[in-house]
Short mmCIF file of C-alpha atoms and ligand atoms in Angstrom, two decimals:
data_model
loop_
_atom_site.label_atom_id
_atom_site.label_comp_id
_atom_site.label_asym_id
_atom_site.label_seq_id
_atom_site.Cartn_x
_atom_site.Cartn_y
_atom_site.Cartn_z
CA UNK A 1 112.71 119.71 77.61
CA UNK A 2 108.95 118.58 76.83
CA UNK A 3 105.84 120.92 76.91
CA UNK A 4 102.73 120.97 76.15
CA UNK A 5 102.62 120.42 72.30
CA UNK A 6 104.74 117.18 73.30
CA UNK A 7 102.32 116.18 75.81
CA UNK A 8 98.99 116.71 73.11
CA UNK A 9 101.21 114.83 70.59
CA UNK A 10 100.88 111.62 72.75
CA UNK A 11 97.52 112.14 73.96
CA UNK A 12 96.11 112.39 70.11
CA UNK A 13 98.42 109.41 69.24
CA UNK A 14 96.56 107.48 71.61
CA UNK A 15 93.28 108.62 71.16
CA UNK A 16 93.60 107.81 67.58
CA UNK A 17 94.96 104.18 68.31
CA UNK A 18 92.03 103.61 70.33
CA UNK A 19 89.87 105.20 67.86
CA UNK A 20 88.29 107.38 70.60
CA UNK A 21 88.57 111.03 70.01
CA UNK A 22 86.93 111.81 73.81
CA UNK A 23 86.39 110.43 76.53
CA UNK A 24 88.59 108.11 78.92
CA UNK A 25 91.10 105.87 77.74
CA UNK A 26 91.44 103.39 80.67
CA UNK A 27 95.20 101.85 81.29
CA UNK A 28 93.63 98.26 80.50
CA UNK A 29 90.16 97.25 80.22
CA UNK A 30 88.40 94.03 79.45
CA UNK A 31 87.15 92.18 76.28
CA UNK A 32 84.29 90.01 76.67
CA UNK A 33 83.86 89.06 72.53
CA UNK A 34 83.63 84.98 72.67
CA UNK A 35 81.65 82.85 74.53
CA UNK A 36 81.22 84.44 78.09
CA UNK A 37 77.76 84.44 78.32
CA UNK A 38 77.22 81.23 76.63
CA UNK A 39 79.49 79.17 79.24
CA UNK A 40 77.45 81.25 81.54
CA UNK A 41 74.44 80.19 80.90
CA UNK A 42 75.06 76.49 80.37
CA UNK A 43 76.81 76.90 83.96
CA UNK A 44 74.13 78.33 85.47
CA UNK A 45 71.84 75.66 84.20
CA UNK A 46 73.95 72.79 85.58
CA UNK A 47 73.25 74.95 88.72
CA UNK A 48 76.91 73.80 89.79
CA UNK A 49 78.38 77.22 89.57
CA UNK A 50 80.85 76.66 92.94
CA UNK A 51 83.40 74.23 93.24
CA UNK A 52 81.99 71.41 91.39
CA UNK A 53 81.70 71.44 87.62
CA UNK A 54 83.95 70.67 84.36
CA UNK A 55 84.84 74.09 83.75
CA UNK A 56 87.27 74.21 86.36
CA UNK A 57 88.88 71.05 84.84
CA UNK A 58 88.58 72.39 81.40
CA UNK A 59 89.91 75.79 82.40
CA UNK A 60 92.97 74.29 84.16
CA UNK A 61 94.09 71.67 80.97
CA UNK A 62 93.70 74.48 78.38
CA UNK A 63 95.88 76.60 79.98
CA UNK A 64 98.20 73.27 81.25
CA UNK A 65 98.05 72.91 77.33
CA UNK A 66 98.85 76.27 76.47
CA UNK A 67 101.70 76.78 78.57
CA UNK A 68 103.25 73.26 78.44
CA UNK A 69 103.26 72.81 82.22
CA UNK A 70 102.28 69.40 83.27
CA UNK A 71 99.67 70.42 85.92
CA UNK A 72 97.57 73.73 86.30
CA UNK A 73 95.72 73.88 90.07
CA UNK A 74 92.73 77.07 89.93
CA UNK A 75 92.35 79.41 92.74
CA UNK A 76 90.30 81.94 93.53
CA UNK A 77 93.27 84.92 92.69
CA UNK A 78 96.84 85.51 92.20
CA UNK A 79 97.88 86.83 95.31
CA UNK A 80 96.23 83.11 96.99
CA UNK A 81 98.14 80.99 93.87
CA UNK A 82 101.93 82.65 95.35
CA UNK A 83 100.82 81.95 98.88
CA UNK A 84 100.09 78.50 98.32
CA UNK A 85 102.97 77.71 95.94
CA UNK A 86 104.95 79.22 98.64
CA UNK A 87 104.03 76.98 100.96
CA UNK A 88 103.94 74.01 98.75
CA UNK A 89 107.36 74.36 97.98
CA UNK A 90 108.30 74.27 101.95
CA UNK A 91 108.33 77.83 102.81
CA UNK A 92 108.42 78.04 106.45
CA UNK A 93 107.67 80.58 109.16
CA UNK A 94 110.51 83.36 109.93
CA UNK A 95 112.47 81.79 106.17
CA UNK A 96 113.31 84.84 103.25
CA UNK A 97 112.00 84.84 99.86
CA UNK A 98 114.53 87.22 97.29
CA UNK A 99 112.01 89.22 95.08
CA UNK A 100 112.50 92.27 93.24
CA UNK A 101 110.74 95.61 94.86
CA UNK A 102 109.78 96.59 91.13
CA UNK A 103 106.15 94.44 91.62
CA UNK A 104 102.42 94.83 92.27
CA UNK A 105 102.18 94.55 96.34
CA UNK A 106 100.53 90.86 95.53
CA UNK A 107 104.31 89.73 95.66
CA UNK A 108 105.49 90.97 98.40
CA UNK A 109 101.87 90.12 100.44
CA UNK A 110 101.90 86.63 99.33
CA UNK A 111 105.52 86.48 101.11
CA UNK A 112 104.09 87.60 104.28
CA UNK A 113 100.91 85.38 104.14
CA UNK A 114 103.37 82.77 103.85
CA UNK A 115 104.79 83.58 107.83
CA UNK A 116 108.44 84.59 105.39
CA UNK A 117 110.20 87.50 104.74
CA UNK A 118 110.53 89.35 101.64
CA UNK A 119 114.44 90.39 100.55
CA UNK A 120 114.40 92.90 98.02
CA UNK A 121 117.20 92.97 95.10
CA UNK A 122 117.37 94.83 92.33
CA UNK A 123 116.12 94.50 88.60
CA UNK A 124 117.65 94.92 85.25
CA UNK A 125 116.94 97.87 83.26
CA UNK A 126 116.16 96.49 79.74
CA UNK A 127 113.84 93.59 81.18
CA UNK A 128 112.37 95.30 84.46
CA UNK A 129 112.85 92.38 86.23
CA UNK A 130 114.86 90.43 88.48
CA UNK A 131 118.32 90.82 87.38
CA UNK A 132 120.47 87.50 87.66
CA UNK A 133 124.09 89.26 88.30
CA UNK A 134 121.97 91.74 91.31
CA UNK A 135 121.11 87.66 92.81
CA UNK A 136 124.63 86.94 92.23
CA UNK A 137 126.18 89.43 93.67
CA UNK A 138 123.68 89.60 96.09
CA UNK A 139 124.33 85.34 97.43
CA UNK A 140 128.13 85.99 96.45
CA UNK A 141 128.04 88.93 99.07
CA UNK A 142 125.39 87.79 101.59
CA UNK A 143 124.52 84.08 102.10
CA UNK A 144 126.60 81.32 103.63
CA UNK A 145 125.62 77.30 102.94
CA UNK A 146 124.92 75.41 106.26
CA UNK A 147 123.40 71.93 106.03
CA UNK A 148 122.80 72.27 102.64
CA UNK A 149 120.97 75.59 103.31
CA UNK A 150 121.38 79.05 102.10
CA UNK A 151 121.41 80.92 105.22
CA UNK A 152 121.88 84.80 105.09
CA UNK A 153 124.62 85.98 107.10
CA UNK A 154 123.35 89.46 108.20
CA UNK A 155 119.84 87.61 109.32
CA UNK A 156 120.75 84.27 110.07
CA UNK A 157 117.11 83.33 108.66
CA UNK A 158 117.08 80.90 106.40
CA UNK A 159 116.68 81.69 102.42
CA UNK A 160 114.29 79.38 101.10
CA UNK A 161 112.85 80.43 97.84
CA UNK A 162 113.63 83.38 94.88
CA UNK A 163 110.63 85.07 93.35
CA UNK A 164 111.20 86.96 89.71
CA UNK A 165 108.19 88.41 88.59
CA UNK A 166 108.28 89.23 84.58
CA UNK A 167 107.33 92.71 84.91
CA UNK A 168 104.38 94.13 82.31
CA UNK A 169 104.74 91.13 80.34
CA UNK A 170 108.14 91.07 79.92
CA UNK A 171 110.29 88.23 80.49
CA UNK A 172 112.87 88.25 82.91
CA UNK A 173 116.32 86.21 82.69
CA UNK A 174 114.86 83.30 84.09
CA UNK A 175 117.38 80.81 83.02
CA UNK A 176 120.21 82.51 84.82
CA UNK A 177 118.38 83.02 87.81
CA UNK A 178 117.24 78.99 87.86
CA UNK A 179 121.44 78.31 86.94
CA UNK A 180 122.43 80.69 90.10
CA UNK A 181 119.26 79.05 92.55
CA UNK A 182 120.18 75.95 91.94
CA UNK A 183 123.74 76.26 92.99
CA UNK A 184 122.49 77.82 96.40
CA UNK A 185 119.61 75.40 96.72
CA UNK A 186 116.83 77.91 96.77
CA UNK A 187 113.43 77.30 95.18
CA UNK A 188 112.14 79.22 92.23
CA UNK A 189 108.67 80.17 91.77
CA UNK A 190 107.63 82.20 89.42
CA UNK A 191 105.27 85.65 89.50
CA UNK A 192 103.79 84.90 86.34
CA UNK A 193 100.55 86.77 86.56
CA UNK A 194 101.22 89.40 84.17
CA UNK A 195 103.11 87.53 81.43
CA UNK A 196 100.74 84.22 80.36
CA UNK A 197 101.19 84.45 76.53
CA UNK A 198 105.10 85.58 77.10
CA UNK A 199 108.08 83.60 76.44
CA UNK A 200 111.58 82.97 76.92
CA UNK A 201 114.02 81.26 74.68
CA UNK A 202 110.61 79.52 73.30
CA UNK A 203 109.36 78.24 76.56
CA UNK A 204 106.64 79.76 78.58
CA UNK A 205 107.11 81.99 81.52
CA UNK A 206 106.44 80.12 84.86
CA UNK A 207 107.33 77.11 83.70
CA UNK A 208 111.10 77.60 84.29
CA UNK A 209 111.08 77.11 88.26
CA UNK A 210 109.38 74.14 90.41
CA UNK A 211 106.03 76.26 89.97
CA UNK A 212 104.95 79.64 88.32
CA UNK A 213 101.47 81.73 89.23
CA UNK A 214 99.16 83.75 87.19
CA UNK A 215 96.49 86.02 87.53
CA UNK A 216 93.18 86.49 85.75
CA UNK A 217 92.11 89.75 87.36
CA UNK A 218 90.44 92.10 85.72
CA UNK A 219 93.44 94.05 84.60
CA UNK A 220 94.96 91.20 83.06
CA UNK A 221 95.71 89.63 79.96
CA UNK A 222 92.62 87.47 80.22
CA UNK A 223 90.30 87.59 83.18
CA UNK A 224 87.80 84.98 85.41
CA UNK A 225 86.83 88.31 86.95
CA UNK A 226 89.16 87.13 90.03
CA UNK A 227 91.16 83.75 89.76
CA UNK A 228 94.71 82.68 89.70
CA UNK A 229 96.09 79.60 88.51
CA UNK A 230 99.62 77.50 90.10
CA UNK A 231 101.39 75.51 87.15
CA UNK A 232 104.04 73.60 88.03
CA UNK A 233 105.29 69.99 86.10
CA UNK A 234 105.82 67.96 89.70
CA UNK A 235 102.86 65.55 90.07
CA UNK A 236 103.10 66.06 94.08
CA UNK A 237 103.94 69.68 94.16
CA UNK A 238 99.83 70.02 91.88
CA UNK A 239 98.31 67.51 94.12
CA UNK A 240 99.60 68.87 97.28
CA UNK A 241 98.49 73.17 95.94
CA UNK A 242 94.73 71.40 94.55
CA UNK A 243 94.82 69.67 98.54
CA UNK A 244 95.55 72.48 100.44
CA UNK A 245 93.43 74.95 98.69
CA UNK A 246 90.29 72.84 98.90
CA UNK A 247 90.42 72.80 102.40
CA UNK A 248 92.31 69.37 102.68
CA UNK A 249 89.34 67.65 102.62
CA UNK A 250 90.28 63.78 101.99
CA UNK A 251 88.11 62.45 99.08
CA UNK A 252 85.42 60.32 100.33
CA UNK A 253 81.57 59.61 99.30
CA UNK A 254 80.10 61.50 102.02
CA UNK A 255 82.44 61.48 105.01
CA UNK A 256 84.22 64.94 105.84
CA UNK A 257 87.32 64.32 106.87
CA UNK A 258 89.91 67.21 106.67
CA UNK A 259 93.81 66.40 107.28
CA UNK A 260 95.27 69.60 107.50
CA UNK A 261 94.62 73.15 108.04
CA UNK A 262 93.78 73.55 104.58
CA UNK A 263 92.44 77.20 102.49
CA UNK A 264 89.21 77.67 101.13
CA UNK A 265 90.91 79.14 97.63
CA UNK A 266 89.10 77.42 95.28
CA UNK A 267 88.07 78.80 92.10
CA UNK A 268 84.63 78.55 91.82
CA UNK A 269 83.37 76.65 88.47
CA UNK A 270 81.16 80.03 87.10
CA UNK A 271 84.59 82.27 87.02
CA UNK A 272 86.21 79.13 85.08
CA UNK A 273 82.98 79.60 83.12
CA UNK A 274 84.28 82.96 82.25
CA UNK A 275 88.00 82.24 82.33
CA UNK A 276 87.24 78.99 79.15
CA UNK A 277 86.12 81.58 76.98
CA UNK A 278 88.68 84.18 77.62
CA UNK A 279 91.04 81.47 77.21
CA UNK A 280 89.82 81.15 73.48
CA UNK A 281 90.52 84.57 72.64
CA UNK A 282 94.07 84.24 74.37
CA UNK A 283 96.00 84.04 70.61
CA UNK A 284 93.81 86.76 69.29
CA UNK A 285 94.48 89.37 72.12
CA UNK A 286 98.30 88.28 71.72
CA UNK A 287 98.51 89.21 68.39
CA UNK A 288 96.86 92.44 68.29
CA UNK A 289 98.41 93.41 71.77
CA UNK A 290 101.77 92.82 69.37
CA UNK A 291 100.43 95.26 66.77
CA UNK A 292 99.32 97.93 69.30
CA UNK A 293 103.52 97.60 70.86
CA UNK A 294 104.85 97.94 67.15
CA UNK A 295 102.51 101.29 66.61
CA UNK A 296 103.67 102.39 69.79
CA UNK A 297 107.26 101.58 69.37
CA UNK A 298 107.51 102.97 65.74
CA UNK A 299 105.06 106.30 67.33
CA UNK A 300 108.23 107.40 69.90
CA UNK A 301 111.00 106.10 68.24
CA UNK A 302 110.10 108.73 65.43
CA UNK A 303 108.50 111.86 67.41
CA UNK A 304 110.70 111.14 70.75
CA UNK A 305 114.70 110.11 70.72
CA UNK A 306 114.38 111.02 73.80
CA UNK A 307 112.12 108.47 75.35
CA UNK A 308 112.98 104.87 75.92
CA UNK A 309 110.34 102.23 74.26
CA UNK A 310 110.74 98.90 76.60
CA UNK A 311 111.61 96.04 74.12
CA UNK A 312 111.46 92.39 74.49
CA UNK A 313 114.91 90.74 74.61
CA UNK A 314 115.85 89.47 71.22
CA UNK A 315 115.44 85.87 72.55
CA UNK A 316 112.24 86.48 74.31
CA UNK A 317 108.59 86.90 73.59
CA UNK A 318 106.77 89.44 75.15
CA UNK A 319 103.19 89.29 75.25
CA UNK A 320 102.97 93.27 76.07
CA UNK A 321 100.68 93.38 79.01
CA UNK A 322 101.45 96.83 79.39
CA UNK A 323 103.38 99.03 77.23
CA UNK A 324 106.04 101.08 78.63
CA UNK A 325 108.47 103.95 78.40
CA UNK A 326 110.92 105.26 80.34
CA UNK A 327 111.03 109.37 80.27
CA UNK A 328 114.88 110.85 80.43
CA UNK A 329 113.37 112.73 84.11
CA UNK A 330 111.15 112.47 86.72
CA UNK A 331 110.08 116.02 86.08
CA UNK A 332 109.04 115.69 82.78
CA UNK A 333 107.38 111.91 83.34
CA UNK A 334 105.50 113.59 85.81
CA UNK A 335 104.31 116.61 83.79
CA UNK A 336 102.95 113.91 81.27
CA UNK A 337 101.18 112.00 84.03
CA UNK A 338 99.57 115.32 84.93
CA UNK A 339 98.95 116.21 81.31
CA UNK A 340 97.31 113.21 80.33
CA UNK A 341 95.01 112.56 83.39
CA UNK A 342 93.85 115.77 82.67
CA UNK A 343 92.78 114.58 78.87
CA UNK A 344 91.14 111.42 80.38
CA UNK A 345 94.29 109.07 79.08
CA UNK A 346 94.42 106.60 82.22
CA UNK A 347 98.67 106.41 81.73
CA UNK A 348 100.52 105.17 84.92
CA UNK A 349 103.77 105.46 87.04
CA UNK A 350 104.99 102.34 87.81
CA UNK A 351 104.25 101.00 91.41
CA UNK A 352 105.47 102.79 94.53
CA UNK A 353 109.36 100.46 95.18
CA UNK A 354 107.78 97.86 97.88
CA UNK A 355 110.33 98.15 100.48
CA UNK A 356 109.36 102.24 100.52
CA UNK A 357 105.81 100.71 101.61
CA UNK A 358 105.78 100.49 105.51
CA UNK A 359 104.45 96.90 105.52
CA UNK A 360 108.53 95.69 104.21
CA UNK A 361 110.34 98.98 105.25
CA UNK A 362 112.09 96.92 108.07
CA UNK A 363 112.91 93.96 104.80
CA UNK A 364 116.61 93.96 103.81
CA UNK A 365 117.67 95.35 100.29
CA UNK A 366 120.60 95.42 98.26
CA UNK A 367 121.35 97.73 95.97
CA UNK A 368 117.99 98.87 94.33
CA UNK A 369 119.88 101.64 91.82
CA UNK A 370 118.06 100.39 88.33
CA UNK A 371 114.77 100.24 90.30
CA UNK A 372 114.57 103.41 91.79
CA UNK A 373 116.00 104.83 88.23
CA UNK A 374 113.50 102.90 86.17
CA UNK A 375 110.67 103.68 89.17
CA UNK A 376 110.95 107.50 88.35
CA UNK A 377 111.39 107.45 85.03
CA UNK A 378 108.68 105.07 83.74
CA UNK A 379 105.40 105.29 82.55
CA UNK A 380 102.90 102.65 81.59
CA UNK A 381 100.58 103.13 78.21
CA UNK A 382 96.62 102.58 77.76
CA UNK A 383 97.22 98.60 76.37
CA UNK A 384 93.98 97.27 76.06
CA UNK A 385 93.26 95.15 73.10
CA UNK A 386 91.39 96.96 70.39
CA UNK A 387 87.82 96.06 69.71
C1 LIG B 401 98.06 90.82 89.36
C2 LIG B 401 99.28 90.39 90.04
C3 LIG B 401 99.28 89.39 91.04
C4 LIG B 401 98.06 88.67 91.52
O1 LIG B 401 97.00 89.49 91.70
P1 LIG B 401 95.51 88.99 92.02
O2 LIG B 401 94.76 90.27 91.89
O3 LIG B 401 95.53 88.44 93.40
O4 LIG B 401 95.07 87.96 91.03
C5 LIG B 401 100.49 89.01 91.58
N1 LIG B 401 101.63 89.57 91.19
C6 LIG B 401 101.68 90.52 90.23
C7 LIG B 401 102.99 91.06 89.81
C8 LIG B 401 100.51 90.98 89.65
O5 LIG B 401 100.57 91.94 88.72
#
């Protein structure tokens, strides 16, 4: 159905975007263009570039502000933010967490580090993630109430918490999934650590459940180099995440006195250095992510009826992490992979379906027909923010 000509079509499309007629075109690079090196410096010469230092604090209240959560608690990554939230919210050993197998391995990790199990359930195919009638059916079907506790029948584990992750930026149906978890009693914390900037229905994702998480790898929208960040607007739920991930040291003048088994998943006060001045350039990257989606959009709606162009919801607000379209095959997705890579255009197949990895292959699923459709079909676009 596609060949080559197809193939070069794209590849020049991008290259032009990007204004880069050789060389590679990475999936989603960096942009250091405010003041990094500035905050740097001045951090460097307060010498307090671990865990002491304001721009931890400032770091955490811009994006508290930004996001309209109450509290924001810095750690030292993503993965480490989803642990701890995890815990926080009274995840236990041998409980199940419902995710979606459509998500970076940090997800499904984080589940693990937490002594739970993951359950995987199935996404939607216009959002990419967590689809609220696949939980329905999937509690409807599955899960019995005993002392006030969702308790899965085929297991007989407890089901303590449901983790949607809004998938390349896009946001999920988070308000049906907080209607459906709330009726079962289950705990919602969001995977937020691809979509800070996006919104649903005019709120922020994350800030829907008890706590959201998000990531400032490298990859990522903005980046501390490595850091995460737990937002959440319960006063105990922030003081308990800042506790245990400063190794539940009780605050004191000089004496060091620890009253728990507390993580050393702090983020340390140079990264925050880093993470300030990203934060500055947050709007700016927004909007002319938005203008590289429309130019993609308006690129394969014209050349390609073919291909599907992932779309925000009409009621949402993406903040297109990573653009991405869906192929009508697997064959000819995969001849495009091949075909760019070749041409130095760093595009992507989604991530391998995490109960297919043999860490979870033993982790109950339920019907996973949109993600294994969307898995072969999809492709992710070069989305960094033109400099
Ligand atoms: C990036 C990411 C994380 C966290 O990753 P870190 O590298 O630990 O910051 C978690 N979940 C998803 C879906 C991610 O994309």
């Amino acid at each position: 159905m596609f060949d080559q000509k197809d193939f070069a079509k794209i590849v020049s499309f991008i290259r032009d975007l990007y204004h880069q007629p050789e060389g590679i075109i990475p999936l989603h690079a960096p942009v250091f263009r405010g003041n990094e090196k500035k905050y740097l410096a001045e951090c460097i010469d307060t010498t307090y570039v671990s865990y002491v230092g304001e721009f931890v604090t400032r770091f955490e209240e811009a994006i508290a502000a930004y996001t309209g959560a109450k509290y924001a608690v810095a750690v030292v990554n993503g993965t480490a933010a989803l642990q701890i939230a995890l815990i926080v919210a009274g995840v236990e050993e041998n409980d199940e967490v419902i995710t979606q197998p459509l998500t970076f391995v940090a997800t499904a990790n984080a589940i693990r580090h937490a002594n739970a199990w993951p359950v995987f359930i199935d996404v939607d195919h216009d959002t990419l993630g967590m689809s609220p009638s696949a939980l329905q059916e999937f509690l409807e079907e599955n899960v019995s109430i005993e002392n006030e506790c969702a308790v899965n029948k085929s297991t007989g584990r407890r089901i303590k918490a449901v983790v949607p992750m809004h998938t390349f930026g896009f946001p999920c149906r988070i308000d049906q999934i907080i209607a459906l978890c709330r009726k079962y009693n289950l705990v919602v914390i969001e995977d937020a650590a691809e979509s800070l900037g996006s919104f649903y229905k005019g709120k922020h994702t994350g800030t829907f459940g008890l706590s959201g998480i998000l990531s400032f790898n490298g990859n990522k929208i903005i980046t501390t180099g490595g850091g995460g960040m737990i937002i959440t607007d319960d006063k105990t739920f922030a003081e308990k995440a800042k506790h245990l991930t400063t190794t539940a040291k009780v605050p004191h003048a000089w004496e060091y006195i620890h009253d728990q088994i507390g993580y050393n998943y702090r983020m340390p006060n140079i990264n925050a250095a880093v993470g300030l001045a990203q934060y500055e350039q947050l709007v700016s990257h927004l909007n002319i992510k938005r203008k590289v989606a429309q130019t993609y959009k308006v690129f394969f709606e014209n050349e390609f009826s073919e291909i599907t162009y992932i779309e925000e919801l009409a009621d949402s607000h993406s903040n297109f992490w990573l653009n991405t379209i869906l192929f009508p095959d697997k064959i000819s997705r995969n001849q495009c992979l091949k075909y760019c890579h070749e041409q130095g255009i760093m595009i992507r197949p989604a991530w391998r379906l995490m109960h297919r990895l043999k860490m979870f292959k033993q982790c109950q699923t339920f019907n996973l027909n949109e993600s294994k459709k969307c898995t072969a079909k999809l492709i992710n676009l070069p989305s960094s923010v033109i400099v």
